[in-house]
Every structure is written in structure tokens, then in C-alpha cells.
mmCIF file of C-alpha atoms and ligand atoms in Angstrom:
data_model
loop_
_atom_site.group_PDB
_atom_site.id
_atom_site.type_symbol
_atom_site.label_atom_id
_atom_site.label_comp_id
_atom_site.label_asym_id
_atom_site.label_seq_id
_atom_site.Cartn_x
_atom_site.Cartn_y
_atom_site.Cartn_z
ATOM 1 C CA MET A 1 4.347 17.158 5.369
ATOM 2 C CA ARG A 2 4.788 14.345 3.023
ATOM 3 C CA LEU A 3 4.807 10.734 4.020
ATOM 4 C CA GLY A 4 7.290 8.706 2.291
ATOM 5 C CA ILE A 5 5.362 5.193 2.076
ATOM 6 C CA ASP A 6 7.475 1.669 1.136
ATOM 7 C CA PHE A 7 4.391 -0.523 0.339
ATOM 8 C CA GLY A 8 6.321 -3.726 -0.263
ATOM 9 C CA THR A 9 5.177 -7.278 -1.197
ATOM 10 C CA SER A 10 6.086 -8.769 2.024
ATOM 11 C CA ASN A 11 6.465 -5.897 4.610
ATOM 12 C CA SER A 12 5.376 -1.985 4.573
ATOM 13 C CA ALA A 13 6.932 1.037 6.366
ATOM 14 C CA ALA A 14 6.708 4.709 6.388
ATOM 15 C CA ALA A 15 8.669 7.853 7.433
ATOM 16 C CA ILE A 16 8.684 11.665 7.158
ATOM 17 C CA VAL A 17 11.555 13.992 7.211
ATOM 18 C CA ARG A 18 11.795 16.464 10.026
ATOM 19 C CA ASP A 19 14.379 19.094 10.335
ATOM 20 C CA GLY A 20 16.621 17.110 7.964
ATOM 21 C CA LYS A 21 16.104 13.942 10.081
ATOM 22 C CA LEU A 22 14.508 10.627 9.126
ATOM 23 C CA LEU A 23 11.609 9.819 11.378
ATOM 24 C CA PRO A 24 10.213 6.435 11.037
ATOM 25 C CA ILE A 25 6.552 5.627 11.775
ATOM 26 C CA ARG A 26 6.020 2.860 14.227
ATOM 27 C CA PHE A 27 3.722 -0.021 13.938
ATOM 28 C CA GLY A 28 3.340 -1.396 17.415
ATOM 29 C CA GLU A 29 6.553 -2.056 18.546
ATOM 30 C CA ALA A 30 8.242 -2.190 15.132
ATOM 31 C CA GLU A 31 8.883 0.171 12.209
ATOM 32 C CA GLN A 32 7.370 -2.043 9.792
ATOM 33 C CA PHE A 33 4.723 -4.436 9.430
ATOM 34 C CA ARG A 34 3.992 -7.573 7.230
ATOM 35 C CA THR A 35 1.651 -6.533 4.270
ATOM 36 C CA SER A 36 -1.241 -8.818 5.329
ATOM 37 C CA VAL A 37 -4.802 -7.842 6.207
ATOM 38 C CA TYR A 38 -7.501 -10.090 7.905
ATOM 39 C CA PHE A 39 -11.429 -8.829 7.487
ATOM 40 C CA PRO A 40 -13.615 -10.825 9.651
ATOM 41 C CA GLY A 41 -16.299 -10.466 6.966
ATOM 42 C CA VAL A 42 -16.423 -9.545 3.169
ATOM 43 C CA VAL A 43 -13.657 -6.856 2.153
ATOM 44 C CA PRO A 44 -15.456 -3.785 2.756
ATOM 45 C CA ASP A 45 -15.702 -1.251 -0.017
ATOM 46 C CA PRO A 46 -14.062 2.160 1.309
ATOM 47 C CA ASP A 47 -16.698 3.572 -1.045
ATOM 48 C CA ASP A 48 -19.436 2.197 1.123
ATOM 49 C CA PHE A 49 -19.487 4.673 3.776
ATOM 50 C CA GLN A 50 -22.702 5.146 5.404
ATOM 51 C CA LEU A 51 -24.143 8.650 6.605
ATOM 52 C CA ASP A 52 -26.252 9.342 9.517
ATOM 53 C CA ALA A 53 -28.775 12.150 9.142
ATOM 54 C CA GLY A 54 -26.397 15.017 10.190
ATOM 55 C CA GLN A 55 -23.685 13.855 7.936
ATOM 56 C CA GLU A 56 -26.156 13.809 4.880
ATOM 57 C CA HIS A 57 -26.872 17.421 5.570
ATOM 58 C CA GLU A 58 -23.177 18.127 5.834
ATOM 59 C CA LEU A 59 -22.417 16.214 2.888
ATOM 60 C CA GLN A 60 -25.042 18.435 0.771
ATOM 61 C CA GLN A 61 -23.439 21.525 2.111
ATOM 62 C CA LEU A 62 -20.112 20.253 1.017
ATOM 63 C CA ILE A 63 -21.451 19.508 -2.543
ATOM 64 C CA ASP A 64 -22.939 22.718 -2.803
ATOM 65 C CA SER A 65 -20.252 24.770 -2.146
ATOM 66 C CA ALA A 66 -18.019 22.576 -4.257
ATOM 67 C CA ALA A 67 -20.439 23.204 -7.302
ATOM 68 C CA ARG A 68 -20.287 26.890 -6.715
ATOM 69 C CA ALA A 69 -16.438 26.856 -6.501
ATOM 70 C CA ALA A 70 -16.609 24.963 -9.849
ATOM 71 C CA ARG A 71 -18.901 27.312 -11.425
ATOM 72 C CA ALA A 72 -16.697 30.111 -10.241
ATOM 73 C CA ALA A 73 -13.959 28.644 -11.842
ATOM 74 C CA GLY A 74 -15.682 27.931 -15.077
ATOM 75 C CA GLN A 75 -15.322 23.926 -14.540
ATOM 76 C CA GLU A 76 -17.850 21.602 -15.564
ATOM 77 C CA ARG A 77 -18.266 18.889 -12.727
ATOM 78 C CA THR A 78 -21.039 16.394 -12.836
ATOM 79 C CA PRO A 79 -23.050 15.864 -9.790
ATOM 80 C CA GLN A 80 -21.744 12.415 -9.463
ATOM 81 C CA ALA A 81 -18.207 13.819 -9.371
ATOM 82 C CA LEU A 82 -19.103 16.271 -6.768
ATOM 83 C CA ARG A 83 -20.899 13.636 -4.658
ATOM 84 C CA ARG A 84 -17.840 11.396 -4.783
ATOM 85 C CA GLU A 85 -15.582 14.045 -3.854
ATOM 86 C CA ALA A 86 -17.730 15.106 -0.985
ATOM 87 C CA LEU A 87 -18.226 11.640 0.140
ATOM 88 C CA ARG A 88 -14.573 10.831 0.234
ATOM 89 C CA ALA A 89 -13.961 14.135 2.469
ATOM 90 C CA LEU A 90 -16.406 13.349 5.021
ATOM 91 C CA ARG A 91 -15.163 10.143 5.428
ATOM 92 C CA ARG A 92 -11.832 10.984 5.762
ATOM 93 C CA GLU A 93 -12.601 13.518 8.415
ATOM 94 C CA TRP A 94 -14.810 10.727 10.175
ATOM 95 C CA MET A 95 -12.185 8.547 9.758
ATOM 96 C CA GLU A 96 -9.479 10.768 11.368
ATOM 97 C CA ALA A 97 -11.856 11.598 14.120
ATOM 98 C CA ARG A 98 -12.297 7.802 15.077
ATOM 99 C CA ALA A 99 -8.572 7.127 15.020
ATOM 100 C CA GLY A 100 -8.097 9.897 17.457
ATOM 101 C CA LYS A 101 -10.318 8.189 19.851
ATOM 102 C CA GLU A 102 -8.917 5.504 22.126
ATOM 103 C CA ARG A 103 -10.012 2.360 19.893
ATOM 104 C CA SER A 104 -7.991 -0.464 19.319
ATOM 105 C CA ALA A 105 -6.556 -0.326 15.633
ATOM 106 C CA SER A 106 -8.287 -3.468 14.819
ATOM 107 C CA ASP A 107 -11.897 -1.996 15.643
ATOM 108 C CA LEU A 108 -11.033 0.707 13.146
ATOM 109 C CA LEU A 109 -11.922 -0.168 9.268
ATOM 110 C CA GLN A 110 -14.683 -2.674 9.926
ATOM 111 C CA ASN A 111 -12.571 -4.400 12.320
ATOM 112 C CA ALA A 112 -9.537 -5.049 9.668
ATOM 113 C CA VAL A 113 -6.568 -6.530 11.374
ATOM 114 C CA TYR A 114 -3.073 -5.746 9.803
ATOM 115 C CA GLY A 115 0.468 -7.249 9.816
ATOM 116 C CA ASP A 116 1.492 -10.546 11.974
ATOM 117 C CA ASP A 117 -1.809 -9.911 13.989
ATOM 118 C CA ALA A 118 -3.771 -10.834 10.749
ATOM 119 C CA LEU A 119 -2.625 -14.305 10.353
ATOM 120 C CA GLU A 120 -3.151 -14.864 14.243
ATOM 121 C CA ALA A 121 -6.958 -13.591 13.801
ATOM 122 C CA TYR A 122 -7.391 -15.780 10.315
ATOM 123 C CA PHE A 123 -6.189 -18.987 12.052
ATOM 124 C CA GLU A 124 -8.176 -18.138 15.443
ATOM 125 C CA GLU A 125 -11.301 -17.406 13.593
ATOM 126 C CA HIS A 126 -11.274 -19.792 10.947
ATOM 127 C CA GLU A 127 -13.440 -17.650 8.594
ATOM 128 C CA GLY A 128 -13.327 -14.268 7.084
ATOM 129 C CA ASN A 129 -10.457 -13.161 4.596
ATOM 130 C CA LEU A 130 -6.971 -13.147 4.507
ATOM 131 C CA VAL A 131 -5.086 -10.938 1.969
ATOM 132 C CA GLN A 132 -1.156 -11.350 1.866
ATOM 133 C CA SER A 133 1.222 -9.723 -0.710
ATOM 134 C CA PRO A 134 -1.586 -7.761 -2.546
ATOM 135 C CA LYS A 135 1.307 -5.903 -4.237
ATOM 136 C CA SER A 136 2.069 -8.927 -6.327
ATOM 137 C CA MET A 137 -1.236 -8.794 -7.838
ATOM 138 C CA LEU A 138 -1.582 -5.183 -9.346
ATOM 139 C CA GLY A 139 0.162 -5.998 -12.574
ATOM 140 C CA TYR A 140 -1.930 -9.157 -13.256
ATOM 141 C CA ASN A 141 -4.807 -9.416 -15.855
ATOM 142 C CA LEU A 142 -7.672 -8.452 -13.796
ATOM 143 C CA HIS A 143 -11.417 -9.105 -14.169
ATOM 144 C CA PRO A 144 -12.934 -5.495 -13.282
ATOM 145 C CA ARG A 145 -14.381 -6.857 -9.965
ATOM 146 C CA ALA A 146 -11.414 -8.221 -8.786
ATOM 147 C CA ARG A 147 -9.582 -5.113 -9.631
ATOM 148 C CA GLN A 148 -11.915 -3.195 -7.698
ATOM 149 C CA THR A 149 -11.558 -5.552 -4.580
ATOM 150 C CA ILE A 150 -7.619 -5.368 -4.939
ATOM 151 C CA THR A 151 -7.639 -1.622 -5.283
ATOM 152 C CA GLY A 152 -10.133 -1.378 -1.968
ATOM 153 C CA ILE A 153 -7.627 -3.835 -0.435
ATOM 154 C CA ALA A 154 -4.665 -1.854 -1.118
ATOM 155 C CA ALA A 155 -6.691 1.386 -0.247
ATOM 156 C CA HIS A 156 -7.180 -0.214 3.316
ATOM 157 C CA ILE A 157 -3.609 -0.887 3.937
ATOM 158 C CA LEU A 158 -2.427 2.660 2.777
ATOM 159 C CA GLU A 159 -5.347 3.986 5.094
ATOM 160 C CA HIS A 160 -3.841 2.243 8.024
ATOM 161 C CA ILE A 161 -0.368 3.779 7.211
ATOM 162 C CA ARG A 162 -1.834 7.307 7.090
ATOM 163 C CA LEU A 163 -4.007 7.044 10.150
ATOM 164 C CA THR A 164 -0.989 5.577 12.249
ATOM 165 C CA ALA A 165 1.313 8.393 11.114
ATOM 166 C CA SER A 166 -1.232 11.018 11.496
ATOM 167 C CA ALA A 167 -1.664 9.996 15.214
ATOM 168 C CA GLN A 168 1.788 9.413 15.607
ATOM 169 C CA LEU A 169 2.548 13.019 14.280
ATOM 170 C CA GLY A 170 -0.522 14.721 15.825
ATOM 171 C CA GLN A 171 -1.533 16.289 12.405
ATOM 172 C CA PRO A 172 -3.529 14.680 9.411
ATOM 173 C CA LEU A 173 -1.432 13.718 6.344
ATOM 174 C CA ARG A 174 -2.604 14.336 3.206
ATOM 175 C CA SER A 175 0.429 14.053 0.742
ATOM 176 C CA ALA A 176 2.231 10.798 -0.170
ATOM 177 C CA LEU A 177 5.527 9.849 -1.904
ATOM 178 C CA LEU A 178 5.077 6.102 -2.619
ATOM 179 C CA GLY A 179 7.959 3.681 -3.787
ATOM 180 C CA ARG A 180 7.525 1.657 -6.857
ATOM 181 C CA PRO A 181 9.264 -1.015 -8.165
ATOM 182 C CA VAL A 182 10.653 -0.446 -11.546
ATOM 183 C CA GLN A 183 9.248 -3.426 -12.776
ATOM 184 C CA PHE A 184 6.152 -4.499 -11.223
ATOM 185 C CA ARG A 185 5.412 -8.182 -11.359
ATOM 186 C CA SER A 186 3.096 -8.320 -14.317
ATOM 187 C CA SER A 187 1.172 -11.011 -16.719
ATOM 188 C CA ILE A 188 0.655 -8.382 -19.209
ATOM 189 C CA GLY A 189 3.891 -7.043 -20.073
ATOM 190 C CA GLU A 190 4.758 -3.331 -19.775
ATOM 191 C CA ALA A 191 0.788 -2.414 -19.280
ATOM 192 C CA GLY A 192 1.286 -4.261 -16.051
ATOM 193 C CA ASN A 193 3.429 -1.304 -14.794
ATOM 194 C CA ASP A 194 0.858 1.191 -15.933
ATOM 195 C CA GLN A 195 -1.920 -0.911 -14.504
ATOM 196 C CA ALA A 196 -0.075 -1.196 -11.213
ATOM 197 C CA LEU A 197 0.514 2.475 -10.876
ATOM 198 C CA ASP A 198 -3.038 3.374 -11.796
ATOM 199 C CA ILE A 199 -4.333 1.132 -8.838
ATOM 200 C CA LEU A 200 -2.026 2.347 -6.454
ATOM 201 C CA ARG A 201 -2.774 5.942 -7.417
ATOM 202 C CA GLU A 202 -6.490 5.170 -6.883
ATOM 203 C CA ALA A 203 -6.010 3.070 -3.794
ATOM 204 C CA ALA A 204 -4.066 6.190 -2.097
ATOM 205 C CA ASN A 205 -6.747 8.483 -3.326
ATOM 206 C CA GLN A 206 -9.453 6.356 -1.645
ATOM 207 C CA ALA A 207 -6.939 6.188 1.429
ATOM 208 C CA GLY A 208 -7.240 9.967 1.832
ATOM 209 C CA PHE A 209 -4.206 11.162 0.161
ATOM 210 C CA ASP A 210 -4.621 14.469 -2.099
ATOM 211 C CA GLN A 211 -1.136 14.719 -3.283
ATOM 212 C CA ILE A 212 0.335 11.381 -4.477
ATOM 213 C CA ASP A 213 3.872 11.004 -6.097
ATOM 214 C CA PHE A 214 5.785 7.735 -6.953
ATOM 215 C CA LEU A 215 9.799 7.196 -6.366
ATOM 216 C CA GLU A 216 11.410 4.141 -7.866
ATOM 217 C CA GLU A 217 12.452 1.871 -4.960
ATOM 218 C CA PRO A 218 15.939 1.518 -5.768
ATOM 219 C CA ALA A 219 16.370 5.255 -6.069
ATOM 220 C CA ALA A 220 15.297 5.531 -2.513
ATOM 221 C CA ALA A 221 17.369 2.854 -1.456
ATOM 222 C CA ALA A 222 20.425 4.879 -3.036
ATOM 223 C CA MET A 223 19.250 7.966 -1.078
ATOM 224 C CA HIS A 224 19.481 6.121 2.085
ATOM 225 C CA TYR A 225 22.621 4.704 1.166
ATOM 226 C CA HIS A 226 23.986 8.222 0.539
ATOM 227 C CA ALA A 227 22.665 9.609 3.785
ATOM 228 C CA GLU A 228 24.974 7.264 5.514
ATOM 229 C CA SER A 229 28.109 7.608 3.313
ATOM 230 C CA SER A 230 30.324 10.619 3.917
ATOM 231 C CA ASP A 231 32.800 10.215 0.776
ATOM 232 C CA ARG A 232 31.707 10.600 -2.621
ATOM 233 C CA HIS A 233 31.862 7.333 -4.935
ATOM 234 C CA GLN A 234 30.130 5.394 -7.422
ATOM 235 C CA ALA A 235 27.651 2.437 -6.240
ATOM 236 C CA VAL A 236 25.522 -0.150 -7.136
ATOM 237 C CA ILE A 237 22.839 -0.610 -4.464
ATOM 238 C CA VAL A 238 20.776 -3.779 -4.665
ATOM 239 C CA ASP A 239 17.398 -4.011 -3.144
ATOM 240 C CA ILE A 240 16.351 -7.720 -3.050
ATOM 241 C CA GLY A 241 12.340 -7.565 -1.684
ATOM 242 C CA GLY A 242 9.649 -10.325 -1.414
ATOM 243 C CA GLY A 243 8.266 -9.683 -4.870
ATOM 244 C CA THR A 244 10.977 -7.753 -6.905
ATOM 245 C CA THR A 245 14.673 -7.089 -7.052
ATOM 246 C CA ASP A 246 15.436 -3.521 -8.103
ATOM 247 C CA ILE A 247 18.949 -2.062 -8.709
ATOM 248 C CA ALA A 248 20.436 1.408 -9.100
ATOM 249 C CA HIS A 249 23.759 2.772 -10.249
ATOM 250 C CA ALA A 250 24.300 5.898 -8.399
ATOM 251 C CA GLU A 251 26.891 8.536 -7.344
ATOM 252 C CA VAL A 252 26.703 8.704 -3.692
ATOM 253 C CA GLY A 253 27.912 10.398 -0.340
ATOM 254 C CA GLY A 254 29.137 13.660 0.633
ATOM 255 C CA SER A 255 27.673 16.914 0.523
ATOM 256 C CA GLU A 256 26.292 17.031 -2.795
ATOM 257 C CA ALA A 257 22.909 15.468 -3.908
ATOM 258 C CA PRO A 258 22.875 12.025 -4.959
ATOM 259 C CA ARG A 259 23.103 11.211 -8.572
ATOM 260 C CA ILE A 260 20.686 8.325 -9.776
ATOM 261 C CA HIS A 261 22.617 7.102 -13.250
ATOM 262 C CA ARG A 262 19.876 4.461 -13.717
ATOM 263 C CA ALA A 263 17.656 2.132 -12.510
ATOM 264 C CA TRP A 264 16.720 -1.667 -13.379
ATOM 265 C CA GLY A 265 14.068 -4.191 -12.014
ATOM 266 C CA ILE A 266 13.841 -7.864 -12.153
ATOM 267 C CA ALA A 267 10.187 -9.192 -11.235
ATOM 268 C CA ARG A 268 11.683 -11.771 -9.086
ATOM 269 C CA GLY A 269 12.208 -11.649 -4.935
ATOM 270 C CA GLY A 270 12.425 -13.504 -1.992
ATOM 271 C CA THR A 271 8.850 -15.164 -2.260
ATOM 272 C CA ASP A 272 10.016 -16.735 -5.701
ATOM 273 C CA ILE A 273 13.027 -18.640 -3.603
ATOM 274 C CA ASP A 274 10.561 -19.474 -0.653
ATOM 275 C CA LEU A 275 7.944 -21.210 -3.307
ATOM 276 C CA ALA A 276 10.892 -22.652 -5.065
ATOM 277 C CA LEU A 277 12.481 -24.150 -1.558
ATOM 278 C CA SER A 278 8.985 -25.187 -0.491
ATOM 279 C CA LEU A 279 8.180 -27.220 -3.691
ATOM 280 C CA SER A 280 11.736 -29.006 -4.052
ATOM 281 C CA GLY A 281 12.924 -29.354 -0.379
ATOM 282 C CA TYR A 282 9.483 -29.470 1.730
ATOM 283 C CA MET A 283 6.812 -30.938 -0.483
ATOM 284 C CA PRO A 284 8.766 -33.984 -1.491
ATOM 285 C CA LEU A 285 8.224 -34.866 2.388
ATOM 286 C CA PHE A 286 4.586 -35.227 1.511
ATOM 287 C CA GLY A 287 5.172 -37.317 -1.420
ATOM 288 C CA ARG A 288 5.697 -34.695 -4.381
ATOM 289 C CA GLY A 289 7.744 -36.337 -6.984
ATOM 290 C CA ILE A 290 7.783 -39.641 -4.748
ATOM 291 C CA THR A 291 4.539 -40.878 -4.815
ATOM 292 C CA ARG A 292 1.796 -40.953 -7.637
ATOM 293 C CA VAL A 293 0.110 -37.811 -6.704
ATOM 294 C CA PRO A 294 0.145 -35.606 -9.589
ATOM 295 C CA THR A 295 2.559 -32.710 -8.838
ATOM 296 C CA HIS A 296 0.114 -30.007 -9.672
ATOM 297 C CA HIS A 297 -1.439 -30.820 -6.429
ATOM 298 C CA TYR A 298 1.183 -29.434 -4.605
ATOM 299 C CA VAL A 299 1.072 -25.767 -4.301
HETATM 300 N N1 ATP B 301 14.588 -13.534 8.363
HETATM 301 C C1 ATP B 301 14.420 -13.942 7.313
HETATM 302 N N2 ATP B 301 14.851 -15.409 6.978
HETATM 303 C C2 ATP B 301 14.817 -15.107 5.579
HETATM 304 N N3 ATP B 301 14.278 -14.542 4.764
HETATM 305 C C3 ATP B 301 14.009 -13.436 4.949
HETATM 306 C C4 ATP B 301 13.875 -13.170 6.160
HETATM 307 N N4 ATP B 301 13.236 -12.008 6.331
HETATM 308 C C5 ATP B 301 13.094 -11.390 4.950
HETATM 309 N N5 ATP B 301 13.275 -12.384 4.260
HETATM 310 C C6 ATP B 301 13.167 -12.617 2.851
HETATM 311 O O1 ATP B 301 12.846 -11.093 2.228
HETATM 312 C C7 ATP B 301 11.575 -11.040 1.761
HETATM 313 C C8 ATP B 301 11.137 -9.597 2.243
HETATM 314 O O2 ATP B 301 12.015 -8.753 1.780
HETATM 315 P P1 ATP B 301 11.542 -7.366 2.051
HETATM 316 O O3 ATP B 301 10.851 -6.707 3.476
HETATM 317 O O4 ATP B 301 12.798 -6.381 1.558
HETATM 318 O O5 ATP B 301 10.666 -7.216 0.904
HETATM 319 P P2 ATP B 301 9.553 -6.120 0.427
HETATM 320 O O6 ATP B 301 10.073 -4.739 0.309
HETATM 321 O O7 ATP B 301 8.232 -6.343 1.196
HETATM 322 O O8 ATP B 301 8.935 -6.531 -1.082
HETATM 323 P P3 ATP B 301 9.136 -5.600 -2.523
HETATM 324 O O9 ATP B 301 10.130 -4.727 -2.376
HETATM 325 O O10 ATP B 301 9.669 -6.539 -3.354
HETATM 326 O O11 ATP B 301 7.551 -5.325 -2.621
HETATM 327 C C9 ATP B 301 10.759 -11.919 1.945
HETATM 328 O O12 ATP B 301 9.751 -12.366 0.954
HETATM 329 C C10 ATP B 301 11.660 -13.221 2.693
HETATM 330 O O13 ATP B 301 11.943 -14.009 1.328
HETATM 331 MG MG1 MG B 302 11.017 -3.377 -0.817
#
């Protein structure tokens, strides 16, 4: 079963198709959650999984059997790669077993808190790390350490989605179809798109997905519109998001499959409007452009 994921700049959602019907995943009461996460301490690295003695033994067995399988298939695998993969499988099982028990969502994943609760927890605790809209950073020029941290953050959010969906559907989900903007927000031009996709793929892998595919967000929006349209017609579908605006020209409706003719993307969205409104409408109340305080202090 494949989980469709809309990992958005401002809000994230997920759904599956069962018996030809769209079945959204619930996050608390809602069918989406604010793409924010709060870590009470430092941002944990999903690769830092601590094994107990029993798990060490299990890990060794997994490594040995993977090594035998690789030899039989005539593949060269380094001991490091074998260990990494075995560790990932073991960690995933452990996370799924924990998610099945009646623990609060915040107790999982080293006490990470997601969505609106993340903001509340951050304001209550006055410490720790609050991360909002990590998607908008994926296409930026990143120091290797920053890249690792952002990959880990995206992995935690995708794992939260995977575990929530798995618990709701009563079966572990291993396959994901991830939405992607046509143009990611980027400071390095076209290379930003490739980097963002690499980070998302790596994060989804860390989050426990084995099969990862991408679908352009306006194509996904067009398919949704198609499913609601009875007559065949040409349409321009516009998805204005928090970070990007995505547009598709498609032939939709009726019993035939939709045909996406073309898709475009602009790396601008609602957060740019929020920011511009804040700077021009709200910050003057604090003296921006009115007092002699340099304007760059207003952020
Ligand atoms: N009630 C509201 N009032 C004003 N603006 C809103 C409201 N709800 C959403 N928005 C705007 O819509 C944006 C979020 O839209 P949406 O949830 O579609 O974005 P997203 O899918 O997370 O982002 P993207 O697709 O760019 O990654 C917010 O950034 C905000 O600017
Ligand atoms: Mg969106």
C-alpha cells in the first residue's frame, strides 16, 4: 500500500487510496498538521539509535544474512553499508512496536512534538528547538552539517506521518509517493531542485520508507480536481502554497484518465505575503521607517 504525502511548507497531509476511494490520514482531529516540530533538547539524529544487548545480537544476525544474500547475488557490499541497513531495519521495527503501544505521540521520537502543539510546547518550555517550514530550506546552499540536521528534521516529520498512518491503517507502510513543487525555493538555481530531492529521498529512507517516488504538486492538485469533475474539459489548476505556487494545464474530468499537458512553478507563496505584510503593515507600529532604528533590525 502506497502512502501519498503532501509535505508542505506550512501544512502537511497524507492519504491512501482504498477501493478506489481517497482515505485521508487524521492527525489528531484534523486531516493535516502545521509543518512544525519541537525538540525539547537538541535535534536528535535518527541514525543515533542505541541498541540493547539483545538487539546487538539481532543486528549481527541481520548483517550476516544480508551479507550471505549479497554474496549469493554476486554483489559487493561494504561492512559499513550492511551495518547501516541492518540498523535502519531494526530501528524501524522498534519504532513501529513502540507506536503500537499506548504512548502519547510526544513520547515517541525522543519527545518530539508536532504541529500546533510544537509551538505551544516551545512557548511553554522557553528552551529546546522549534523548527518551522523546513521544506523552504531544502534548496539552499547548505553547510554539510546543516544539511545533515535538516535531513534529520525532515526524516522525523516523515516518520511521524508514516507511524501515524501505519497505526491508523493497522499495517506498516513502506512505500511513499511524495509531492514536490515544480521549483523548490532555491539560492543555487536549478541545482537547488536536485539537492532538495536528494535530501527528501534520504529523509524518507531514514523515516523507514523503502520505495520512494515523487509527483509534481500541481499534477496532484489536477488529479484531485479531475476526480470531482464529471465533464471532460481543459483547465488551469493553481495551487498557492506557503512556499511555492504551482500551476498545471490539464485535460480533466469524465471517465478517461486526466492528461497533464504542462506544469509550472514559481518559488513564491503565502509566507512571502505574510512577510511583506508584516514588514510594511505591522513593523511600522514598532517604528520601522519612522524612527531612526535601522530597518534591518526589523525581521
Ligand atoms: N486562514 C488563513 N488566513 C490567511 N492565510 C492563510 C490561511 N490559511 C492559509 N493561509 C496561507 O496559506 C499558506 C498555506 O497554504 P498551504 O497549506 O496550501 O501551503 P503548503 O502546502 O504547506 O505549502 P507549499 O505547497 O508551498 O509547500 C500559508 O502560508 C498562509 O499564507
Ligand atoms: Mg502545498
